[in-house]
Amino acid sequence: MTSPWSEGQVASVAPDAGSLAAARKLSAAWSQTGIAGDALWGLCQGSGANPYRAVVDLSGPAYHCSCPSRKFPCKHALGLLLMWSAGRVPEVSAPPAFAEEWLSRRAARAAAPPTAAAPATATVGAKSAERRAERVTAGLDELDLWLTDQIRGGLGAADVSASAFDAIAARMVDAQAPGVASALRRLPIVVATRADWPDRLLREYARLHLLVVAHRRLGELPEPLQASVRAHVGYPTTTDSVRSQPGVRDRWMVLGLQTTEEKRLFTRKVWLLGRDRGRRAILLDFAHGSANFATAVPPPGSLVDAALHFYPGAAPLRAHLGDVHESPEPFTTVAPSGVDTALDHFAAAIGADPWIRSWPALLTEVTPAFDDGNWVIVDAEGRALPLSGEDPVLWRLLGMSGGHPVTVFGEWNSESLVPVSVFDRGDVYPLGAGAPSAAAAVRRR
């Protein structure tokens, strides 16, 4: 039987704080709960005559509930996980019929061979790729002229309004270079929010110019760097081509999970660290309309023996989850990792791929602090790194640490650490929406 999740792990899979709060209020509504192997189930009495049937496949995890909620997992699935976390779900020999039916359908889908795709015409594909490359090249040449005009005229005379950046970004979309368009659309935020925006803007212009030059000389670059250039420009990489690459098997520690939403597009990021190889990875998934992602991922705090298939690149980080060889189990320790180690990893990554903006960082035995209006995190040697992020996240980190050293996971972006989760006494707590209160963590001390 899978080991019970901690409350922090349950919180990490909640779609939002409201769902988690609602789940905590359901403790008296449950009946006929049980767990057998990786199957967890229960009946939750709502306002109607018939109770809702909730089932969780812990091997994914994956969730199912008969309620009409469009949130995923719903409050009933979260409530069931909280009951299990609290030790209030009995172990039984086999799941009931309603749970077995859903689990059997999942197993059948997983065992079904993939549908054979219609054979593609190689000539048509090659011509299409050639036409796209021509459009991208023309668009990047136009961008380089635009960058030259900005520098020649001086930033003081340049139009740095949002509409000006949006116009050149739209041209990049037309040229089928969406990665470049996204970079351009971030620039108005730099101008509006940074006192040192001229310096920052020049850095971004230099980064874009370097990308243009690299694309012009694409054939002269090593294959991994070619892949990085194409990815930053915005050339697509098919999932099938990634999955066809050899998998990297390890015991992957799930360090953090975040789900964000913008214009009804939900993005889920899951950060992993190989326990044996020390390799870092990100699983990135998208869903439109609701946070109902096509693939299941283990919650933070899990150790999963699996193979990851990495997207090509000079500093590969994004990956697809491949074969899982054993059910996820919790991990309670991580290898010591200080400020110097985190900075060395970032330096190696940006040395290989100069367009990388951030890199995963795990820091053990560090203490967050708010000093003279500045957020910092300090290691045992007194070395400090600046922290950044939303105020509620930073205050939650400080409260959950209780002023004591903790292990923090986040992303280092060359200027500051953006915290994602905090480790305390063997549990992993998310710091975003749905995170448990700081008081809950402090009570455990």
Coordinates of C-alpha atoms in Angstrom, one line a residue, residues 114-392:
P114 CA -1.6 3.8 -29.7
T115 CA -3.7 4.6 -32.7
A116 CA -1.6 4.4 -35.8
A117 CA -1.3 7.8 -37.4
A118 CA -1.8 8.3 -41.1
P119 CA 1.6 8.2 -42.9
A120 CA 3.0 11.7 -43.4
T121 CA 4.4 12.7 -46.8
A122 CA 8.0 13.5 -46.2
T123 CA 8.2 15.9 -49.2
V124 CA 5.3 18.0 -48.0
G125 CA 6.7 18.1 -44.5
A126 CA 10.1 19.2 -45.7
K127 CA 8.6 21.9 -47.9
S128 CA 6.5 23.2 -45.1
A129 CA 9.5 23.3 -42.7
E130 CA 11.5 25.2 -45.4
R131 CA 8.8 27.8 -45.9
R132 CA 8.5 28.3 -42.1
A133 CA 12.3 28.8 -41.9
E134 CA 12.2 31.4 -44.6
R135 CA 9.4 33.3 -42.8
V136 CA 11.2 33.1 -39.5
T137 CA 14.5 34.3 -41.1
A138 CA 12.7 37.3 -42.8
G139 CA 11.0 38.2 -39.5
L140 CA 14.2 38.0 -37.5
D141 CA 16.0 40.2 -40.1
E142 CA 13.2 42.8 -39.6
L143 CA 13.6 42.5 -35.8
D144 CA 17.4 43.2 -36.1
L145 CA 16.7 46.3 -38.1
W146 CA 14.2 47.4 -35.5
L147 CA 16.8 46.8 -32.7
T148 CA 19.4 48.8 -34.6
D149 CA 17.0 51.7 -34.9
Q150 CA 16.3 51.6 -31.2
I151 CA 20.0 51.8 -30.3
R152 CA 21.0 54.3 -33.1
G153 CA 18.3 56.8 -31.9
G154 CA 19.0 56.2 -28.2
L155 CA 16.6 54.9 -25.6
G156 CA 15.7 58.4 -24.6
A157 CA 14.1 59.1 -28.0
A158 CA 12.7 55.6 -28.6
D159 CA 9.1 54.7 -28.3
V160 CA 9.0 52.3 -25.3
S161 CA 5.2 52.2 -25.0
A162 CA 3.3 48.9 -24.7
S163 CA 1.8 49.5 -28.2
A164 CA 5.2 49.9 -29.8
F165 CA 6.4 46.6 -28.4
D166 CA 3.1 44.9 -29.2
A167 CA 3.5 46.0 -32.8
I168 CA 6.9 44.3 -33.4
A169 CA 5.7 41.3 -31.3
A170 CA 2.7 40.9 -33.7
R171 CA 5.1 40.9 -36.6
M172 CA 7.1 38.1 -35.0
V173 CA 3.8 36.1 -34.6
D174 CA 3.2 36.6 -38.3
A175 CA 6.8 35.4 -39.0
Q176 CA 6.0 32.2 -36.9
A177 CA 8.5 33.1 -34.2
P178 CA 6.2 33.0 -31.1
G179 CA 9.1 32.6 -28.6
V180 CA 10.6 36.0 -29.8
A181 CA 7.1 37.6 -29.6
S182 CA 6.7 36.5 -26.0
A183 CA 10.1 38.0 -25.1
L184 CA 9.1 41.3 -26.7
R185 CA 5.8 41.4 -24.9
R186 CA 7.5 41.2 -21.5
L187 CA 9.5 44.3 -22.2
P188 CA 6.8 46.9 -21.3
I189 CA 6.7 45.4 -17.8
V190 CA 10.5 46.1 -17.5
V191 CA 10.0 49.7 -18.5
A192 CA 7.0 50.2 -16.2
T193 CA 8.3 48.5 -13.0
R194 CA 12.1 49.0 -12.9
A195 CA 14.0 52.1 -12.0
D196 CA 16.9 50.7 -14.0
W197 CA 14.8 50.0 -17.0
P198 CA 17.3 51.4 -19.6
D199 CA 20.0 49.0 -18.4
R200 CA 17.6 46.1 -18.4
L201 CA 16.2 47.0 -21.8
L202 CA 19.7 47.1 -23.3
R203 CA 20.3 43.6 -21.9
E204 CA 17.1 42.3 -23.4
Y205 CA 17.9 43.9 -26.8
A206 CA 21.4 42.3 -26.7
R207 CA 19.8 38.9 -25.9
L208 CA 17.5 39.2 -28.9
H209 CA 20.3 40.3 -31.2
L210 CA 22.3 37.3 -30.1
L211 CA 19.4 35.1 -30.9
V212 CA 19.0 36.6 -34.4
V213 CA 22.7 36.1 -35.1
A214 CA 22.6 32.5 -33.8
H215 CA 19.7 31.8 -36.1
R216 CA 21.5 33.1 -39.1
R217 CA 24.4 30.8 -38.4
L218 CA 22.3 27.9 -37.3
G219 CA 24.0 25.3 -39.4
E220 CA 27.4 26.2 -37.9
L221 CA 26.3 25.5 -34.3
P222 CA 26.5 22.2 -32.5
E223 CA 23.3 20.2 -32.6
P224 CA 22.3 20.8 -29.0
L225 CA 22.7 24.5 -29.3
Q226 CA 20.8 24.5 -32.6
A227 CA 17.9 22.9 -30.7
S228 CA 18.1 25.6 -28.0
V229 CA 18.0 28.4 -30.6
R230 CA 15.0 26.8 -32.4
A231 CA 13.2 26.5 -29.1
H232 CA 13.8 30.1 -28.0
V233 CA 12.7 31.3 -31.4
G234 CA 9.5 29.2 -31.1
Y235 CA 9.9 26.3 -33.6
P236 CA 7.6 23.5 -32.4
T237 CA 8.9 20.2 -31.1
T238 CA 6.5 17.3 -31.3
T239 CA 5.7 15.2 -28.3
D240 CA 6.3 12.0 -30.3
S241 CA 9.8 13.1 -31.3
V242 CA 10.6 13.8 -27.6
R243 CA 9.2 10.5 -26.5
S244 CA 11.2 8.7 -29.1
Q245 CA 14.4 9.8 -27.4
P246 CA 16.0 7.4 -24.9
G247 CA 14.6 7.9 -21.4
V248 CA 16.7 9.0 -18.4
R249 CA 15.8 6.7 -15.6
D250 CA 16.3 7.8 -12.0
R251 CA 14.6 8.0 -8.7
W252 CA 13.1 11.5 -9.2
M253 CA 12.3 13.7 -6.2
V254 CA 9.3 15.9 -6.9
L255 CA 10.4 19.3 -5.4
G256 CA 7.6 21.6 -6.4
L257 CA 4.3 22.0 -8.3
Q258 CA 2.6 25.2 -9.5
T259 CA -0.6 25.7 -11.5
T260 CA -1.2 29.1 -13.0
E261 CA -4.0 30.5 -15.2
E262 CA -4.1 33.2 -17.8
K263 CA -7.1 33.8 -20.0
R264 CA -8.4 30.4 -19.2
L265 CA -5.2 28.7 -20.2
F266 CA -3.9 26.6 -17.3
T267 CA -0.2 25.9 -17.0
R268 CA 1.2 23.3 -14.7
K269 CA 4.9 23.1 -13.8
V270 CA 6.4 20.2 -11.9
W271 CA 10.1 20.4 -10.8
L272 CA 12.1 17.2 -10.3
L273 CA 15.6 16.3 -9.1
G274 CA 17.2 13.0 -9.8
R275 CA 18.3 11.5 -6.5
D276 CA 21.0 9.4 -8.1
R277 CA 22.2 11.5 -11.0
G278 CA 21.4 14.9 -9.7
R279 CA 19.8 16.0 -12.9
R280 CA 17.1 18.7 -12.9
A281 CA 13.9 18.5 -14.9
I282 CA 10.6 20.3 -15.4
L283 CA 7.3 18.7 -16.5
L284 CA 5.3 21.4 -18.3
D285 CA 1.6 20.8 -19.2
F286 CA -1.2 22.9 -20.5
A287 CA -5.0 22.7 -20.4
H288 CA -7.7 25.1 -21.7
G289 CA -10.8 26.0 -19.8
S290 CA -10.1 24.1 -16.6
A291 CA -7.1 22.6 -14.8
N292 CA -7.9 19.1 -16.0
F293 CA -4.5 18.1 -17.4
A294 CA -4.2 15.1 -19.7
T295 CA -1.4 13.5 -17.7
A296 CA -1.1 12.7 -14.0
V297 CA 1.9 13.7 -12.0
P298 CA 3.1 12.7 -8.5
P299 CA 2.7 15.3 -5.8
P300 CA 5.6 17.2 -4.2
G301 CA 7.4 15.2 -1.6
S302 CA 7.2 12.0 -3.8
L303 CA 10.1 9.9 -5.0
V304 CA 9.2 8.1 -8.2
D305 CA 11.3 5.6 -10.1
A306 CA 10.7 6.6 -13.7
A307 CA 12.2 7.5 -17.1
L308 CA 12.1 11.1 -18.3
H309 CA 12.4 12.0 -22.0
F310 CA 14.1 15.4 -22.4
Y311 CA 13.4 18.0 -25.0
P312 CA 16.6 18.6 -27.0
G313 CA 18.8 21.5 -26.1
A314 CA 22.2 22.6 -24.9
A315 CA 21.0 22.7 -21.3
P316 CA 18.0 20.4 -21.4
L317 CA 15.5 20.9 -18.7
R318 CA 11.9 20.4 -19.9
A319 CA 10.9 16.7 -20.1
H320 CA 8.1 14.3 -20.6
L321 CA 7.3 11.6 -17.9
G322 CA 7.8 8.2 -19.4
D323 CA 7.5 4.7 -17.9
V324 CA 7.0 4.7 -14.1
H325 CA 8.5 1.6 -12.7
E326 CA 7.2 1.7 -9.1
S327 CA 4.5 3.6 -7.3
P328 CA 5.6 6.9 -5.9
E329 CA 6.8 6.9 -2.3
P330 CA 7.6 9.9 0.0
F331 CA 11.2 11.0 0.5
T332 CA 12.3 12.7 3.7
T333 CA 15.9 13.8 3.0
V334 CA 17.8 15.7 0.4
A335 CA 21.6 16.0 -0.1
P336 CA 23.2 19.2 1.3
S337 CA 23.2 22.0 -1.3
G338 CA 24.3 25.5 -0.6
V339 CA 24.4 28.9 -2.3
D340 CA 27.6 28.1 -4.2
T341 CA 26.2 24.9 -5.6
A342 CA 23.0 26.6 -6.8
L343 CA 25.0 29.4 -8.5
D344 CA 27.4 26.9 -10.1
H345 CA 24.5 25.0 -11.6
F346 CA 23.0 28.2 -13.0
A347 CA 26.4 29.3 -14.4
A348 CA 26.8 26.0 -16.2
A349 CA 23.3 26.2 -17.6
I350 CA 23.5 29.7 -18.9
G351 CA 27.0 29.0 -20.2
A352 CA 25.5 26.3 -22.4
D353 CA 22.3 28.2 -23.3
P354 CA 22.7 32.0 -23.0
W355 CA 19.0 32.6 -23.4
I356 CA 18.0 30.7 -20.3
R357 CA 16.2 33.0 -17.8
S358 CA 16.1 30.9 -14.7
W359 CA 17.3 27.5 -13.3
P360 CA 16.0 25.3 -10.4
A361 CA 17.8 25.8 -7.1
L362 CA 17.7 23.7 -4.0
L363 CA 19.1 25.3 -0.8
T364 CA 19.4 23.4 2.4
E365 CA 19.9 24.8 5.9
V366 CA 19.0 28.4 4.9
T367 CA 17.0 31.0 6.9
P368 CA 14.7 33.5 5.2
A369 CA 14.7 37.0 6.6
F370 CA 13.1 40.4 6.0
D371 CA 15.8 43.0 6.7
D372 CA 15.4 46.8 6.2
G373 CA 12.8 46.3 3.5
N374 CA 14.6 43.6 1.6
W375 CA 13.9 39.9 1.5
V376 CA 17.0 37.6 1.7
I377 CA 17.8 34.0 2.4
V378 CA 21.0 33.3 4.4
D379 CA 22.9 30.0 4.6
A380 CA 25.0 28.6 7.5
E381 CA 28.1 30.4 6.3
G382 CA 26.4 33.8 6.3
R383 CA 26.1 34.0 2.5
A384 CA 22.9 35.6 1.4
L385 CA 20.8 35.6 -1.8
P386 CA 18.0 38.1 -2.5
L387 CA 14.4 36.7 -2.6
S388 CA 11.6 37.9 -4.9
G389 CA 8.0 37.0 -5.4
E390 CA 4.6 37.9 -4.3
D391 CA 4.4 39.3 -0.8
P392 CA 2.0 36.5 0.5

